[in-house]
mmCIF file of C-alpha atoms and ligand atoms in Angstrom:
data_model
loop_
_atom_site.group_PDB
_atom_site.id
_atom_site.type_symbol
_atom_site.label_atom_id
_atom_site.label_comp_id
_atom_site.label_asym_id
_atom_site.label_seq_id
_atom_site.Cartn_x
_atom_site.Cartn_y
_atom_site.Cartn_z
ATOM 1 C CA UNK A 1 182.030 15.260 -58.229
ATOM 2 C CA UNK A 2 179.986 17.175 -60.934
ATOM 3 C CA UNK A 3 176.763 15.622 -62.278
ATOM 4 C CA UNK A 4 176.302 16.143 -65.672
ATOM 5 C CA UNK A 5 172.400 16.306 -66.516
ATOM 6 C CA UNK A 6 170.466 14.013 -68.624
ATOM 7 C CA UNK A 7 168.387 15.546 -71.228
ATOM 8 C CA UNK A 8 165.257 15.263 -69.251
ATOM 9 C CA UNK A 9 166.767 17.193 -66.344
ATOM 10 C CA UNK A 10 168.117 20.017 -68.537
ATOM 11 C CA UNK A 11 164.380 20.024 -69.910
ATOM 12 C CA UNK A 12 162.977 19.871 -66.178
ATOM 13 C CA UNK A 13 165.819 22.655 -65.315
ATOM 14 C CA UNK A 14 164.517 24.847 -67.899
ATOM 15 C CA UNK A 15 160.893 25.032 -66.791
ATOM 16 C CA UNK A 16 161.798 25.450 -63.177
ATOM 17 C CA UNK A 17 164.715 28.665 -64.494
ATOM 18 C CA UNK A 18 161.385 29.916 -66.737
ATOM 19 C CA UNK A 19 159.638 30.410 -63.357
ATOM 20 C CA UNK A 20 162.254 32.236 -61.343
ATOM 21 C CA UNK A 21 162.186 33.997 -64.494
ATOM 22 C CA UNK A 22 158.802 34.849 -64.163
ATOM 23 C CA UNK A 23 159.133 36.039 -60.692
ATOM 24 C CA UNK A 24 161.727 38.494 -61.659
ATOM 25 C CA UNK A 25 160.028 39.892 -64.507
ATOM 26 C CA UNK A 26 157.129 40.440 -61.927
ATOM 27 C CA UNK A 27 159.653 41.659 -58.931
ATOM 28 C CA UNK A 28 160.651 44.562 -61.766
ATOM 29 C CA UNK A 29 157.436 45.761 -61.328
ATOM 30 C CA UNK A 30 156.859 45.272 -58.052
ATOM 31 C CA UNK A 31 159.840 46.758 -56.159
ATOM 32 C CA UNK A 32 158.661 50.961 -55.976
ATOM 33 C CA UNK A 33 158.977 52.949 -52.871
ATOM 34 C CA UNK A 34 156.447 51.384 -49.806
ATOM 35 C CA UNK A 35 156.561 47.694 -50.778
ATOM 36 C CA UNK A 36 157.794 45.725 -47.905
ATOM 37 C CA UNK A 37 160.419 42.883 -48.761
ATOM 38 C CA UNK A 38 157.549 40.359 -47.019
ATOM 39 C CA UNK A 39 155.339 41.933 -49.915
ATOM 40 C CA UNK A 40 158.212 40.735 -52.812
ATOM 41 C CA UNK A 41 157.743 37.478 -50.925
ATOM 42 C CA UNK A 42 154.313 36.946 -51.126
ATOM 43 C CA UNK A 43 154.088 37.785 -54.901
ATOM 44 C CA UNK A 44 157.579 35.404 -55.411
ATOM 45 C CA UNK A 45 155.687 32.158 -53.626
ATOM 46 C CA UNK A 46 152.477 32.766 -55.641
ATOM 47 C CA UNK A 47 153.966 32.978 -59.234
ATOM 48 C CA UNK A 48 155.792 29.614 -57.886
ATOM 49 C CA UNK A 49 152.827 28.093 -56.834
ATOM 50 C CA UNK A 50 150.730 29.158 -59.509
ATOM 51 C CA UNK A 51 153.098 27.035 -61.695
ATOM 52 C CA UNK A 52 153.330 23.998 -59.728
ATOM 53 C CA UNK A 53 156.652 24.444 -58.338
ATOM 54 C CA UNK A 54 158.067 24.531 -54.347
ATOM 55 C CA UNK A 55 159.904 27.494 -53.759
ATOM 56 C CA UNK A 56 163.885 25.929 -53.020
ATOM 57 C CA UNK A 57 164.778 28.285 -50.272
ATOM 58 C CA UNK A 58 161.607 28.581 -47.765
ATOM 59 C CA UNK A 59 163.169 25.697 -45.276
ATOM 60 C CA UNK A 60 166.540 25.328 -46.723
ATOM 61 C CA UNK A 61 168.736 25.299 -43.471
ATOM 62 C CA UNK A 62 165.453 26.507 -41.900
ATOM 63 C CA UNK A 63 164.988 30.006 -44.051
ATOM 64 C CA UNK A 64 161.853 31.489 -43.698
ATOM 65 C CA UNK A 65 161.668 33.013 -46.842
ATOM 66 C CA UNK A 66 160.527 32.383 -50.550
ATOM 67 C CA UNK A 67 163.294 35.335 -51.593
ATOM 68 C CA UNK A 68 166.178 36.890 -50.126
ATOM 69 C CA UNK A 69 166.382 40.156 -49.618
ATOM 70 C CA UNK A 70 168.894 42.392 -49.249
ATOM 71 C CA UNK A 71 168.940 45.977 -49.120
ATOM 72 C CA UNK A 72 172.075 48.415 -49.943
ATOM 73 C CA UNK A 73 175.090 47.413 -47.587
ATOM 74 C CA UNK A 74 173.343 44.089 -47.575
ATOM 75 C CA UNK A 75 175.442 41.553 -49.625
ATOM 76 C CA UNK A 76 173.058 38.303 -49.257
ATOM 77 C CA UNK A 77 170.573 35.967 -47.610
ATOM 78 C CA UNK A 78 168.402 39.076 -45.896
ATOM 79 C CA UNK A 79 165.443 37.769 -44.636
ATOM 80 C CA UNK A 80 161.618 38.902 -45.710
ATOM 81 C CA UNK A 81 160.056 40.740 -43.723
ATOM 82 C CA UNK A 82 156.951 43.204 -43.081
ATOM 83 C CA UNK A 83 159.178 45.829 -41.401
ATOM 84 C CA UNK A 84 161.417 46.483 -43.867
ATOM 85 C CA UNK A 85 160.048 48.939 -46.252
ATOM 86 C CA UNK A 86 161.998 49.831 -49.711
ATOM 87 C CA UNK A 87 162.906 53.946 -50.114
ATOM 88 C CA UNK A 88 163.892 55.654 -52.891
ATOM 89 C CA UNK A 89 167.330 55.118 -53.597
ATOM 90 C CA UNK A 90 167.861 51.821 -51.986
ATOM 91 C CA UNK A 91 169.288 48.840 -54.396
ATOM 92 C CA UNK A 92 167.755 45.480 -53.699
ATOM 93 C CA UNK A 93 168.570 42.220 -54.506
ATOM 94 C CA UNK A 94 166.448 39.922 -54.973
ATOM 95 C CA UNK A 95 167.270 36.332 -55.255
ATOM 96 C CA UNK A 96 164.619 33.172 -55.793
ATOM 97 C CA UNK A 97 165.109 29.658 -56.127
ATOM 98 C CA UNK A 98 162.393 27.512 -57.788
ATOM 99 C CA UNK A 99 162.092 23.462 -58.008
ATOM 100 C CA UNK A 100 160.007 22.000 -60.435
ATOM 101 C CA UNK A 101 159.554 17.611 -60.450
ATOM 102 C CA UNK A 102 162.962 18.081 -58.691
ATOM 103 C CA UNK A 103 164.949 20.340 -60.411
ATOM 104 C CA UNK A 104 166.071 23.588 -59.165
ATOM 105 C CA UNK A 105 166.675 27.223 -60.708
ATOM 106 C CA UNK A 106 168.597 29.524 -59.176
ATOM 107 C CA UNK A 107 168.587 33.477 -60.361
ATOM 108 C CA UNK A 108 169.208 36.734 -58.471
ATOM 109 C CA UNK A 109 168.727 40.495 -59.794
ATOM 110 C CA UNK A 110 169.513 43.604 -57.943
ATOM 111 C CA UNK A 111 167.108 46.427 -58.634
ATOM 112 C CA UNK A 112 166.691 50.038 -58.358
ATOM 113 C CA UNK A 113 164.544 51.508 -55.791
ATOM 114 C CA UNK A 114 163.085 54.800 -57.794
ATOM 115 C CA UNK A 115 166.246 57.136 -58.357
ATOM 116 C CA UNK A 116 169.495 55.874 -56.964
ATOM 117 C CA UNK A 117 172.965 57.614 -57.084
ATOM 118 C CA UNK A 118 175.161 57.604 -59.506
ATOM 119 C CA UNK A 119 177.540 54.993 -57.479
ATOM 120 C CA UNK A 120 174.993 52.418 -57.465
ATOM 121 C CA UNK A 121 173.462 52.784 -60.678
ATOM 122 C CA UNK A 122 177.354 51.628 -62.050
ATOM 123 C CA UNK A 123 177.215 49.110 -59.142
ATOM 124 C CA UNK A 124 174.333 47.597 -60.759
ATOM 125 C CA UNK A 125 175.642 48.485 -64.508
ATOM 126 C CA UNK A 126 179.389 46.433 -63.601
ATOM 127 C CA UNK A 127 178.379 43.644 -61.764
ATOM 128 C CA UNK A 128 175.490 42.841 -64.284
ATOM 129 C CA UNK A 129 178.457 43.035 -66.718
ATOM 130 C CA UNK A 130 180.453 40.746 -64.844
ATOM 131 C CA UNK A 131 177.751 38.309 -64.678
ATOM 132 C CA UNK A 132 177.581 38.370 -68.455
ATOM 133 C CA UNK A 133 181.557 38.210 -68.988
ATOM 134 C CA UNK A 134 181.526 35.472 -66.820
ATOM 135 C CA UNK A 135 178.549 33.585 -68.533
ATOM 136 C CA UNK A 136 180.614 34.216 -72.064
ATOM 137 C CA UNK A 137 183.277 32.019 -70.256
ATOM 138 C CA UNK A 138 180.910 29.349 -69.733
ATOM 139 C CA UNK A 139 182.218 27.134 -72.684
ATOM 140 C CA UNK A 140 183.249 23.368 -72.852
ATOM 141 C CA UNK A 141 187.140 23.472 -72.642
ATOM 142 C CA UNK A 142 187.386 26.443 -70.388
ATOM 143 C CA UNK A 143 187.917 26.235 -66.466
ATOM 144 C CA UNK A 144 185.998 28.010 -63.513
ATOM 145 C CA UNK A 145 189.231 29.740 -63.098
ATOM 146 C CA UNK A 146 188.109 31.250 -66.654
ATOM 147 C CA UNK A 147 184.995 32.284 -64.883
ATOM 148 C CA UNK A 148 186.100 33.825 -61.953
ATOM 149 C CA UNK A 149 188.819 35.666 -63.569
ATOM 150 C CA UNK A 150 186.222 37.419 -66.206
ATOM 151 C CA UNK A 151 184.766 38.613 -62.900
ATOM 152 C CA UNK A 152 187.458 39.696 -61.330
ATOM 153 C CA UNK A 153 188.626 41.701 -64.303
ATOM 154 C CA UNK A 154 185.376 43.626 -64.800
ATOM 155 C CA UNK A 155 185.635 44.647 -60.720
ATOM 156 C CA UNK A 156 189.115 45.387 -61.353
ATOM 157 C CA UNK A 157 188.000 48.284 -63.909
ATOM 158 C CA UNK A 158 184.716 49.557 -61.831
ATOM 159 C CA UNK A 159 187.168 49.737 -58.628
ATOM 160 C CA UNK A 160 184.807 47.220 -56.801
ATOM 161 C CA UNK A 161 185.515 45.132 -53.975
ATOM 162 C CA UNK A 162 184.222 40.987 -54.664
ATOM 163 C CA UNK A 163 182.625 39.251 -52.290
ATOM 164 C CA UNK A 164 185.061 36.680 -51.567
ATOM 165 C CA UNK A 165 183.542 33.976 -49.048
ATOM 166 C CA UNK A 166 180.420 33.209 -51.369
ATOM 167 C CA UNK A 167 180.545 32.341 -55.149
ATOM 168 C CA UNK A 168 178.460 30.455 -57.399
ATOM 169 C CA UNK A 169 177.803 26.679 -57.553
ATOM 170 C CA UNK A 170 176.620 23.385 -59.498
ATOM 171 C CA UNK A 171 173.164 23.083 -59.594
ATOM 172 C CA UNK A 172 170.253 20.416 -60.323
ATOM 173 C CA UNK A 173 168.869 18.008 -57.845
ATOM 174 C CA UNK A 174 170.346 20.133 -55.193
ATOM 175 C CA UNK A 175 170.392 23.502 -54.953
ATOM 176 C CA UNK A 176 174.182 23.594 -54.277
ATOM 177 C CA UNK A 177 175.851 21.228 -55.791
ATOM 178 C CA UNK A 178 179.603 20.955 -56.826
ATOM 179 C CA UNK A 179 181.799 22.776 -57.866
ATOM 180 C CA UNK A 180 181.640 25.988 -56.011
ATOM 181 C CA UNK A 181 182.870 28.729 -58.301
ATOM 182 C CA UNK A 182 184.941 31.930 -57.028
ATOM 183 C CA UNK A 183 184.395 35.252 -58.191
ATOM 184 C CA UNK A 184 188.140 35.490 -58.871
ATOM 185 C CA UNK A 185 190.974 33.725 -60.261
ATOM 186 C CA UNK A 186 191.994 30.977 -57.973
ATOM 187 C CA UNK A 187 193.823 28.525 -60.620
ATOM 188 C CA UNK A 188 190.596 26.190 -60.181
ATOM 189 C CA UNK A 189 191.150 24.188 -63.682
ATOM 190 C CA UNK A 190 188.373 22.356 -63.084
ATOM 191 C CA UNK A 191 187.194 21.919 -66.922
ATOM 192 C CA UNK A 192 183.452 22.986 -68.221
ATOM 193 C CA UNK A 193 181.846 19.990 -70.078
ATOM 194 C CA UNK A 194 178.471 19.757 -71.906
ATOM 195 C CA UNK A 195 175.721 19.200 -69.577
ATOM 196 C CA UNK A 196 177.286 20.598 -66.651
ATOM 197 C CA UNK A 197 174.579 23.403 -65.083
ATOM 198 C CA UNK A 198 176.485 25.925 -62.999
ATOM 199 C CA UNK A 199 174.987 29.310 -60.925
ATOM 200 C CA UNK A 200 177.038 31.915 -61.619
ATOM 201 C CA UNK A 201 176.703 34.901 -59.225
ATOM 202 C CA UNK A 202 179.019 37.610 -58.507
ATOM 203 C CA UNK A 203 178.727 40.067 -55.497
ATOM 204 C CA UNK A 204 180.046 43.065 -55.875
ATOM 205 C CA UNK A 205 180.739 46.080 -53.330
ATOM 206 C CA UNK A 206 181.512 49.913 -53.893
ATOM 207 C CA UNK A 207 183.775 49.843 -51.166
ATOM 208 C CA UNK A 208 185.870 47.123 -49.770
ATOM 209 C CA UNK A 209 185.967 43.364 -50.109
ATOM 210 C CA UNK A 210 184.957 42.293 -46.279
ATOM 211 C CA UNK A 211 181.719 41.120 -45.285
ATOM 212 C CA UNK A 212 179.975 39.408 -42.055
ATOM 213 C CA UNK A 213 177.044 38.271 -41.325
ATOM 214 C CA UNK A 214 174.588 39.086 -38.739
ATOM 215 C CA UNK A 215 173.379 37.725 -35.595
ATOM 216 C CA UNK A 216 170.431 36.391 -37.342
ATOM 217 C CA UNK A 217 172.483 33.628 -39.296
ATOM 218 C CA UNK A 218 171.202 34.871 -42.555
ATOM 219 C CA UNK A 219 172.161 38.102 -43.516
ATOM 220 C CA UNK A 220 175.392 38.847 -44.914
ATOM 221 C CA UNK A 221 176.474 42.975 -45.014
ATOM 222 C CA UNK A 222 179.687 44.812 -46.084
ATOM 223 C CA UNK A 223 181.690 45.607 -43.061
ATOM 224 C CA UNK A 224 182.156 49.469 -44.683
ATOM 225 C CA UNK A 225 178.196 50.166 -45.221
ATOM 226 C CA UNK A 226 178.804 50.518 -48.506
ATOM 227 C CA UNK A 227 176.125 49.166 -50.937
ATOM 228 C CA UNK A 228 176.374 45.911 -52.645
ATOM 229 C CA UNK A 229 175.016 44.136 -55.259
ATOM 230 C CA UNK A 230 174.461 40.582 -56.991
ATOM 231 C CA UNK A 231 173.147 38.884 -60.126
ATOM 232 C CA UNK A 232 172.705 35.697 -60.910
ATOM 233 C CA UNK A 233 171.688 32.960 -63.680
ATOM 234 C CA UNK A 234 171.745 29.422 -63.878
ATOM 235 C CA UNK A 235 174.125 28.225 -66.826
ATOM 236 C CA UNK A 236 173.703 25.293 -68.974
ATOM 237 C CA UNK A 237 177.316 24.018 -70.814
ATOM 238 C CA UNK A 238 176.768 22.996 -74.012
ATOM 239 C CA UNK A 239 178.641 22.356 -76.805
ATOM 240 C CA UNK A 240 178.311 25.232 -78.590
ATOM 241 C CA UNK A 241 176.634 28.418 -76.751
ATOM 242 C CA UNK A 242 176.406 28.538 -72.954
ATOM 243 C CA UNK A 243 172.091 28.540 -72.636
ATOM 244 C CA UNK A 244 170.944 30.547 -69.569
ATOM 245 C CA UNK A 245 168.362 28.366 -67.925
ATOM 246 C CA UNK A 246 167.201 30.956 -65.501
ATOM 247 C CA UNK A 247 165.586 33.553 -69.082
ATOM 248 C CA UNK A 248 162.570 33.385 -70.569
ATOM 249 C CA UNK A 249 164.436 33.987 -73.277
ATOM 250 C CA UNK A 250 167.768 31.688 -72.725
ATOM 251 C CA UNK A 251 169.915 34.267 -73.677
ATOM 252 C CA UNK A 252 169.566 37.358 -71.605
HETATM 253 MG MG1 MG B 301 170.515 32.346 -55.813
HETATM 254 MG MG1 MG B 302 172.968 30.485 -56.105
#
Protein backbone atom coordinates (compact mmCIF):
# COMPACT_ATOMS: atom_id res chain seq x y z
CA UNK A 1 0.00 0.00 0.00
CA UNK A 2 1.26 3.65 -0.52
CA UNK A 3 0.97 6.14 2.36
CA UNK A 4 0.12 9.34 1.32
CA UNK A 5 1.68 12.05 3.81
CA UNK A 6 -0.11 14.42 5.95
CA UNK A 7 0.91 17.93 5.73
CA UNK A 8 2.99 17.79 8.80
CA UNK A 9 5.04 14.89 7.44
CA UNK A 10 5.67 16.55 4.05
CA UNK A 11 6.80 19.60 6.34
CA UNK A 12 8.94 17.12 8.63
CA UNK A 13 10.16 15.43 5.13
CA UNK A 14 11.35 18.65 3.94
CA UNK A 15 13.64 19.57 6.82
CA UNK A 16 15.10 16.12 7.04
CA UNK A 17 15.69 16.32 2.54
CA UNK A 18 17.23 20.11 3.51
CA UNK A 19 19.87 18.21 5.55
CA UNK A 20 20.95 15.50 3.16
CA UNK A 21 20.99 18.50 1.15
CA UNK A 22 23.35 20.07 3.21
CA UNK A 23 25.62 17.17 3.33
CA UNK A 24 25.91 17.10 -0.36
CA UNK A 25 26.55 20.60 -0.86
CA UNK A 26 29.42 19.97 1.73
CA UNK A 27 30.50 16.37 0.08
CA UNK A 28 31.07 18.77 -3.29
CA UNK A 29 33.67 20.22 -1.54
CA UNK A 30 34.97 17.65 0.20
CA UNK A 31 35.56 14.80 -2.28
CA UNK A 32 39.44 15.96 -3.92
CA UNK A 33 42.18 13.51 -4.39
CA UNK A 34 43.45 11.92 -0.63
CA UNK A 35 40.12 12.06 1.22
CA UNK A 36 39.26 8.67 2.42
CA UNK A 37 35.47 7.58 1.96
CA UNK A 38 35.59 7.13 6.13
CA UNK A 39 36.58 10.96 5.89
CA UNK A 40 33.08 11.76 3.61
CA UNK A 41 31.58 9.84 6.52
CA UNK A 42 32.66 11.65 9.29
CA UNK A 43 31.79 15.11 7.76
CA UNK A 44 28.12 13.37 6.50
CA UNK A 45 27.24 12.26 10.41
CA UNK A 46 28.32 15.69 11.75
CA UNK A 47 26.25 18.02 9.42
CA UNK A 48 23.38 15.38 10.55
CA UNK A 49 24.02 15.73 13.97
CA UNK A 50 24.66 19.23 14.01
CA UNK A 51 20.98 19.53 12.89
CA UNK A 52 19.37 17.23 15.18
CA UNK A 53 18.78 14.45 12.92
CA UNK A 54 19.91 10.37 13.08
CA UNK A 55 21.62 9.45 10.12
CA UNK A 56 18.89 6.55 8.40
CA UNK A 57 21.49 4.18 7.17
CA UNK A 58 24.26 3.71 10.09
CA UNK A 59 22.37 0.32 11.48
CA UNK A 60 19.91 -0.22 8.79
CA UNK A 61 20.27 -4.08 8.22
CA UNK A 62 23.40 -3.55 10.38
CA UNK A 63 25.40 -0.90 7.92
CA UNK A 64 28.15 0.63 9.42
CA UNK A 65 28.07 3.65 7.64
CA UNK A 66 26.51 7.26 7.70
CA UNK A 67 27.07 7.25 3.56
CA UNK A 68 27.58 4.82 0.97
CA UNK A 69 30.24 4.84 -1.01
CA UNK A 70 30.97 3.64 -4.08
CA UNK A 71 33.79 4.12 -6.26
CA UNK A 72 33.88 3.65 -10.28
CA UNK A 73 32.73 -0.03 -11.14
CA UNK A 74 30.96 0.27 -7.84
CA UNK A 75 27.14 0.52 -8.47
CA UNK A 76 25.88 0.85 -4.64
CA UNK A 77 25.92 0.31 -0.90
CA UNK A 78 30.07 0.49 -0.66
CA UNK A 79 30.97 0.69 2.69
CA UNK A 80 33.15 3.72 4.45
CA UNK A 81 36.15 3.14 5.10
CA UNK A 82 39.77 4.58 6.07
CA UNK A 83 41.50 2.48 3.38
CA UNK A 84 39.91 3.55 0.57
CA UNK A 85 41.42 6.68 -0.66
CA UNK A 86 39.73 8.78 -3.71
CA UNK A 87 42.33 9.36 -7.00
CA UNK A 88 42.00 11.51 -9.63
CA UNK A 89 39.70 10.28 -12.03
CA UNK A 90 37.59 8.09 -9.91
CA UNK A 91 33.58 8.90 -9.90
CA UNK A 92 31.98 8.51 -6.52
CA UNK A 93 28.73 8.23 -5.39
CA UNK A 94 27.72 9.30 -2.59
CA UNK A 95 24.43 8.51 -1.09
CA UNK A 96 22.97 9.77 2.59
CA UNK A 97 19.88 9.20 4.27
CA UNK A 98 18.75 11.61 7.03
CA UNK A 99 15.65 11.26 9.65
CA UNK A 100 14.43 14.12 11.30
CA UNK A 101 11.23 13.61 14.29
CA UNK A 102 10.78 10.48 12.07
CA UNK A 103 10.88 11.32 8.71
CA UNK A 104 13.42 10.26 6.30
CA UNK A 105 15.29 11.88 3.17
CA UNK A 106 16.85 10.00 0.85
CA UNK A 107 19.41 11.69 -1.92
CA UNK A 108 22.47 10.33 -3.76
CA UNK A 109 25.04 12.33 -6.10
CA UNK A 110 27.88 10.90 -7.99
CA UNK A 111 30.89 13.18 -8.16
CA UNK A 112 34.00 13.77 -9.97
CA UNK A 113 37.24 12.93 -8.49
CA UNK A 114 39.60 15.92 -10.05
CA UNK A 115 39.71 15.20 -13.95
CA UNK A 116 37.83 12.17 -15.12
CA UNK A 117 37.53 10.82 -18.75
CA UNK A 118 35.47 11.76 -21.11
CA UNK A 119 33.22 8.40 -20.63
CA UNK A 120 32.40 9.23 -17.20
CA UNK A 121 32.01 12.79 -17.30
CA UNK A 122 28.73 11.79 -19.87
CA UNK A 123 28.09 8.97 -17.33
CA UNK A 124 27.55 11.53 -14.81
CA UNK A 125 26.02 14.20 -17.48
CA UNK A 126 23.09 11.19 -18.69
CA UNK A 127 22.18 9.67 -15.68
CA UNK A 128 21.81 13.12 -13.87
CA UNK A 129 19.54 13.72 -16.92
CA UNK A 130 17.65 10.74 -16.40
CA UNK A 131 17.08 11.55 -12.89
CA UNK A 132 15.58 14.84 -13.99
CA UNK A 133 13.39 13.26 -16.96
CA UNK A 134 12.21 10.97 -14.60
CA UNK A 135 11.38 13.60 -11.81
CA UNK A 136 9.40 15.66 -14.81
CA UNK A 137 7.25 12.41 -14.85
CA UNK A 138 6.49 12.71 -11.34
CA UNK A 139 2.90 14.17 -11.87
CA UNK A 140 -0.57 13.15 -10.39
CA UNK A 141 -2.19 11.03 -13.22
CA UNK A 142 0.97 9.50 -14.50
CA UNK A 143 2.25 5.88 -13.54
CA UNK A 144 5.79 4.65 -12.29
CA UNK A 145 5.82 2.96 -15.58
CA UNK A 146 5.97 6.79 -16.79
CA UNK A 147 8.98 7.04 -14.59
CA UNK A 148 10.92 4.27 -15.41
CA UNK A 149 10.40 4.58 -19.02
CA UNK A 150 11.82 8.42 -19.02
CA UNK A 151 14.84 6.56 -17.64
CA UNK A 152 15.12 4.05 -19.78
CA UNK A 153 14.86 6.32 -22.78
CA UNK A 154 17.63 8.71 -21.73
CA UNK A 155 20.06 5.30 -21.26
CA UNK A 156 18.76 4.21 -24.45
CA UNK A 157 20.42 7.43 -26.20
CA UNK A 158 23.82 7.54 -23.92
CA UNK A 159 24.21 3.62 -24.82
CA UNK A 160 24.13 2.84 -21.00
CA UNK A 161 23.40 -0.27 -19.36
CA UNK A 162 20.48 0.26 -16.12
CA UNK A 163 20.90 -1.24 -13.15
CA UNK A 164 18.09 -3.52 -13.14
CA UNK A 165 17.78 -5.35 -9.61
CA UNK A 166 17.62 -1.94 -7.59
CA UNK A 167 15.26 1.05 -8.33
CA UNK A 168 13.79 3.69 -6.36
CA UNK A 169 11.10 3.50 -3.64
CA UNK A 170 8.25 5.19 -1.38
CA UNK A 171 9.57 6.96 1.30
CA UNK A 172 8.53 8.59 4.81
CA UNK A 173 8.37 6.78 8.06
CA UNK A 174 10.48 4.15 6.52
CA UNK A 175 13.17 4.50 4.52
CA UNK A 176 11.79 2.03 1.90
CA UNK A 177 8.53 2.07 1.65
CA UNK A 178 6.14 1.01 -1.25
CA UNK A 179 6.09 1.09 -4.28
CA UNK A 180 9.46 0.15 -5.54
CA UNK A 181 10.03 1.93 -8.82
CA UNK A 182 12.11 0.36 -11.88
CA UNK A 183 14.44 2.18 -13.86
CA UNK A 184 12.60 0.91 -16.95
CA UNK A 185 9.33 0.36 -18.38
CA UNK A 186 7.71 -2.56 -16.74
CA UNK A 187 3.82 -1.66 -17.42
CA UNK A 188 3.69 -0.80 -13.51
CA UNK A 189 0.37 1.54 -13.79
CA UNK A 190 0.49 2.12 -10.46
CA UNK A 191 -0.96 5.89 -10.53
CA UNK A 192 1.04 9.06 -8.85
CA UNK A 193 -1.35 10.93 -6.44
CA UNK A 194 -0.76 14.14 -4.41
CA UNK A 195 1.08 13.46 -1.33
CA UNK A 196 2.70 10.43 -2.41
CA UNK A 197 6.80 10.95 -1.65
CA UNK A 198 8.78 8.65 -3.92
CA UNK A 199 12.99 8.23 -4.23
CA UNK A 200 13.76 8.22 -7.53
CA UNK A 201 17.27 6.88 -8.35
CA UNK A 202 18.61 5.56 -11.47
CA UNK A 203 21.95 3.58 -11.80
CA UNK A 204 23.50 3.75 -14.71
CA UNK A 205 26.62 1.75 -16.25
CA UNK A 206 28.99 2.50 -19.32
CA UNK A 207 29.07 -0.97 -20.08
CA UNK A 208 26.59 -3.67 -19.52
CA UNK A 209 23.49 -4.07 -17.41
CA UNK A 210 24.77 -6.99 -14.83
CA UNK A 211 25.78 -6.40 -11.44
CA UNK A 212 26.65 -8.54 -8.11
CA UNK A 213 27.43 -7.88 -5.06
CA UNK A 214 30.31 -8.69 -2.95
CA UNK A 215 31.17 -10.97 -0.26
CA UNK A 216 30.74 -8.24 2.16
CA UNK A 217 26.81 -8.09 1.73
CA UNK A 218 26.96 -4.47 0.89
CA UNK A 219 28.61 -3.59 -2.07
CA UNK A 220 27.09 -3.91 -5.32
CA UNK A 221 29.76 -3.67 -8.65
CA UNK A 222 29.24 -4.07 -12.45
CA UNK A 223 30.23 -7.50 -13.45
CA UNK A 224 32.32 -5.70 -16.64
CA UNK A 225 34.45 -3.13 -14.34
CA UNK A 226 33.03 -0.60 -16.03
CA UNK A 227 32.17 2.58 -14.01
CA UNK A 228 28.79 3.35 -12.75
CA UNK A 229 26.92 5.94 -11.49
CA UNK A 230 23.67 7.08 -9.47
CA UNK A 231 21.61 10.11 -8.46
CA UNK A 232 19.00 10.45 -6.44
CA UNK A 233 16.15 12.84 -4.90
CA UNK A 234 13.30 12.38 -2.86
CA UNK A 235 10.00 13.47 -4.79
CA UNK A 236 7.00 15.00 -3.37
CA UNK A 237 3.55 14.52 -5.81
CA UNK A 238 1.63 17.33 -5.79
CA UNK A 239 -0.93 18.65 -7.64
CA UNK A 240 0.68 20.81 -9.71
CA UNK A 241 4.72 20.64 -9.84
CA UNK A 242 6.55 17.57 -8.56
CA UNK A 243 8.68 19.47 -5.31
CA UNK A 244 12.09 17.79 -4.73
CA UNK A 245 12.30 17.33 -1.01
CA UNK A 246 15.88 16.31 -0.98
CA UNK A 247 17.10 20.60 -2.50
CA UNK A 248 17.72 23.35 -0.66
CA UNK A 249 16.16 24.80 -3.23
CA UNK A 250 13.08 22.26 -4.09
CA UNK A 251 13.68 22.43 -7.53
CA UNK A 252 17.13 21.37 -8.50
MG1 LIG B 1 19.61 6.67 -1.22
MG1 LIG C 1 16.90 5.36 -1.97
Amino acid sequence: MIKKKSRDEIKLMKIAGDIVAQVHLAMKDAVKPGVTTAELDELAYDIIKKNKAIPTFKGYRGFPGTICASINDEVVHGIPSDKRILKDGDIIAVDVGATFRGLVGDSAWTYAVGNVSDECKLLLEGTEKALFAAIDKMRAGNTLNDVGGAVEDVAKEYKFGIVRQYGGHGVGRNMHEDPFVFNYRTGDNTILKPGMTIAIEPMLNLGGDAVYEHDDGWTVSTVDKRASAHFEHTILVTEDEPVILTSLSGKQ
